[in-house]
Amino acid sequence: NDYVAVYNNQLVTNVYNIYFNNEVADQKYYRDTIDLLRNAQPNDYFFIFLNNCGGYVDTMIDIINAMHATKGTIVVKMTGVVASAATLIALTAKYIQVDKYAYMMFHDYSGGTEGKGHEMKAAITHSKAFYDEIFTDITAKFLSKKEIKDILKGKDLYLGRLDIVKRLKRIKKLAKDEETGEK
């Protein structure tokens, strides 16, 4: 036909379901997931199902950095308890869905160190400042300044589904207002 040309450009969309329903363990168990996120294409979708009590901070940082680096779309689906490191993974996603019986728990990091006294002191001082910066950066729009301060001083905070959804709606409204220049 001289009037109409039809071309087919095949678009491949990949949908990945990732389940974090065990504690966040050693980084070696997440290499494939981290690689998948880092090498994703814009038409790749990741559904991360979270029902997790937290775990290793170092692994959490790898996962969060991969989430930031991905070209794909990430949706976190909170299906139960989302605590500790899992809360920061959840709040890193642009899209978050909250199941009926999901809840979140925030607390200051925990861990340990060994070595000579001055080495342990240096490690603890660095780790505390490093974690506080990450925690504050990720939770700043979701938690109040007072809540962040209290948590980093040792207080635990539990939030049920309704409170989580209310806070997520507020964040979405803030983002929309920033886009339009409203206050």
Coordinates of C-alpha atoms in Angstrom, one line a residue:
N1 CA 0.0 0.0 0.0
D2 CA 1.5 3.4 -1.0
Y3 CA -0.5 5.4 1.5
V4 CA 0.0 3.6 4.8
A5 CA 3.2 2.0 6.2
V6 CA 2.8 -0.2 9.3
Y7 CA 5.9 -1.0 11.4
N8 CA 6.0 -3.2 14.5
N9 CA 8.5 -2.4 17.2
Q10 CA 8.4 -5.2 19.8
L11 CA 8.4 -3.9 23.3
V12 CA 9.4 -6.4 26.0
T13 CA 8.1 -5.8 29.5
N14 CA 9.4 -7.9 32.3
V15 CA 7.6 -8.2 35.6
Y16 CA 9.5 -9.5 38.6
N17 CA 8.1 -10.5 41.9
I18 CA 10.7 -10.3 44.7
Y19 CA 9.8 -11.7 48.2
F20 CA 11.7 -10.3 51.2
N21 CA 9.9 -12.4 53.8
N22 CA 13.0 -13.5 55.7
E23 CA 15.3 -11.3 57.6
V24 CA 17.7 -9.3 55.5
A25 CA 20.8 -11.5 55.6
D26 CA 24.3 -11.4 54.3
Q27 CA 24.8 -9.6 51.0
K28 CA 25.8 -12.8 49.2
Y29 CA 22.2 -13.9 49.1
Y30 CA 21.0 -10.8 47.3
R31 CA 23.6 -10.5 44.4
D32 CA 21.1 -11.7 41.8
T33 CA 18.4 -9.3 43.0
I34 CA 20.7 -6.4 43.2
D35 CA 22.1 -7.1 39.8
L36 CA 18.6 -7.4 38.3
L37 CA 17.6 -4.0 39.8
R38 CA 20.8 -2.3 38.6
N39 CA 20.5 -3.6 35.1
A40 CA 16.8 -3.1 34.6
Q41 CA 15.3 -1.4 31.6
P42 CA 12.7 1.4 31.8
N43 CA 9.9 -1.1 30.9
D44 CA 10.8 -3.6 33.7
Y45 CA 8.6 -3.7 36.7
F46 CA 9.5 -5.0 40.2
F47 CA 7.0 -5.9 42.8
I48 CA 8.8 -6.2 46.1
F49 CA 6.7 -8.1 48.7
L50 CA 7.8 -7.1 52.3
N51 CA 6.9 -9.1 55.4
N52 CA 10.2 -8.8 57.2
C53 CA 11.6 -8.0 60.6
G54 CA 14.7 -6.3 59.2
G55 CA 18.3 -7.4 59.3
Y56 CA 21.8 -6.4 58.1
V57 CA 22.3 -2.7 57.6
D58 CA 25.1 -3.3 55.0
T59 CA 22.8 -5.5 52.9
M60 CA 20.0 -3.0 53.3
I61 CA 22.3 -0.3 51.9
D62 CA 23.1 -2.4 48.9
I63 CA 19.4 -3.0 48.2
I64 CA 18.5 0.6 48.6
N65 CA 21.4 1.8 46.3
A66 CA 20.2 -0.7 43.7
M67 CA 16.7 0.6 44.0
H68 CA 18.0 4.2 43.4
A69 CA 20.0 3.0 40.4
T70 CA 17.3 1.1 38.7
K71 CA 15.7 2.3 35.5
G72 CA 12.7 0.1 36.2
T73 CA 9.6 0.8 38.2
I74 CA 9.5 -0.5 41.7
V75 CA 6.3 -1.1 43.7
V76 CA 6.7 -2.2 47.3
K77 CA 3.8 -4.2 48.7
M78 CA 3.7 -4.4 52.5
T79 CA 2.1 -7.7 53.3
G80 CA 2.8 -8.0 57.1
V81 CA 5.3 -6.7 59.5
V82 CA 7.8 -4.3 58.0
A83 CA 10.4 -3.5 60.6
S84 CA 13.9 -2.1 61.0
A85 CA 15.9 -2.4 57.7
A86 CA 12.7 -3.4 55.9
T87 CA 11.1 0.0 56.7
L88 CA 13.9 1.8 55.0
I89 CA 13.7 -0.5 52.0
A90 CA 9.9 0.2 51.8
L91 CA 10.3 3.9 52.1
T92 CA 12.9 4.0 49.3
A93 CA 10.2 2.9 46.7
K94 CA 8.2 5.6 44.9
Y95 CA 5.1 3.3 44.9
I96 CA 4.0 1.6 48.2
Q97 CA 0.9 -0.5 48.7
V98 CA -0.2 -1.5 52.2
D99 CA -2.2 -4.7 52.8
K100 CA -4.9 -4.7 55.5
Y101 CA -2.8 -6.3 58.2
A102 CA 0.5 -4.7 57.5
Y103 CA 2.4 -2.5 60.1
M104 CA 5.8 -0.8 60.4
M105 CA 8.3 -0.6 63.2
F106 CA 11.1 1.9 63.4
H107 CA 14.1 1.8 65.7
D108 CA 17.7 2.8 66.0
Y109 CA 20.2 0.4 64.5
S110 CA 21.7 -2.5 66.5
G111 CA 24.9 -4.3 66.0
G112 CA 28.2 -5.0 67.6
T113 CA 31.9 -4.5 67.2
E114 CA 35.2 -6.0 68.4
G115 CA 38.8 -5.0 68.5
K116 CA 40.9 -2.8 70.7
G117 CA 39.1 -0.1 72.7
H118 CA 40.0 2.8 70.5
E119 CA 39.0 0.8 67.4
M120 CA 35.7 -0.1 68.8
K121 CA 35.0 3.5 69.9
A122 CA 35.9 4.8 66.4
A123 CA 33.7 2.1 64.7
I124 CA 30.7 2.9 66.9
T125 CA 31.1 6.7 66.5
H126 CA 31.3 6.3 62.7
S127 CA 28.5 3.7 62.5
K128 CA 26.1 5.8 64.6
A129 CA 26.6 9.0 62.5
F130 CA 26.5 7.0 59.2
Y131 CA 23.2 5.3 60.2
D132 CA 21.6 8.5 61.6
E133 CA 22.3 10.2 58.2
I134 CA 20.8 7.4 56.2
F135 CA 17.8 7.0 58.5
T136 CA 17.0 10.7 58.5
D137 CA 17.4 11.0 54.8
I138 CA 15.0 8.2 54.0
T139 CA 12.4 8.9 56.7
A140 CA 12.4 12.7 56.6
K141 CA 9.1 13.1 54.7
F142 CA 7.4 10.1 56.4
L143 CA 8.2 10.8 60.0
S144 CA 8.2 14.0 62.0
K145 CA 11.4 15.6 63.1
K146 CA 10.5 14.7 66.7
E147 CA 9.8 11.1 65.8
I148 CA 13.1 10.8 64.0
K149 CA 15.0 12.4 67.0
D150 CA 13.2 10.1 69.5
I151 CA 13.9 6.9 67.4
L152 CA 17.6 7.8 67.0
K153 CA 17.7 8.2 70.8
G154 CA 16.4 4.7 71.3
K155 CA 12.6 4.9 71.2
D156 CA 10.7 2.4 69.0
L157 CA 7.8 3.5 66.9
Y158 CA 5.0 1.2 65.6
L159 CA 2.6 2.4 62.9
G160 CA -0.5 0.6 61.8
R161 CA -2.0 0.4 58.4
L162 CA -4.2 3.5 58.7
D163 CA -1.4 5.7 60.0
I164 CA 0.9 4.4 57.2
V165 CA -1.6 5.2 54.5
K166 CA -2.4 8.6 55.9
R167 CA 1.3 9.5 55.9
L168 CA 1.8 8.2 52.4
K169 CA -1.1 10.3 51.1
R170 CA 0.5 13.4 52.8
I171 CA 3.8 12.7 51.1
K172 CA 2.0 12.2 47.7
K173 CA 0.2 15.6 48.2
L174 CA 3.5 17.3 49.2
A175 CA 5.1 16.0 46.0
K176 CA 2.2 17.1 43.9
D177 CA 2.3 20.6 45.5
E178 CA 6.0 20.9 44.8
E179 CA 5.4 20.0 41.2
T180 CA 2.7 22.7 40.8
G181 CA 4.4 25.2 43.1
E182 CA 1.6 25.2 45.6
K183 CA 2.0 25.4 49.4

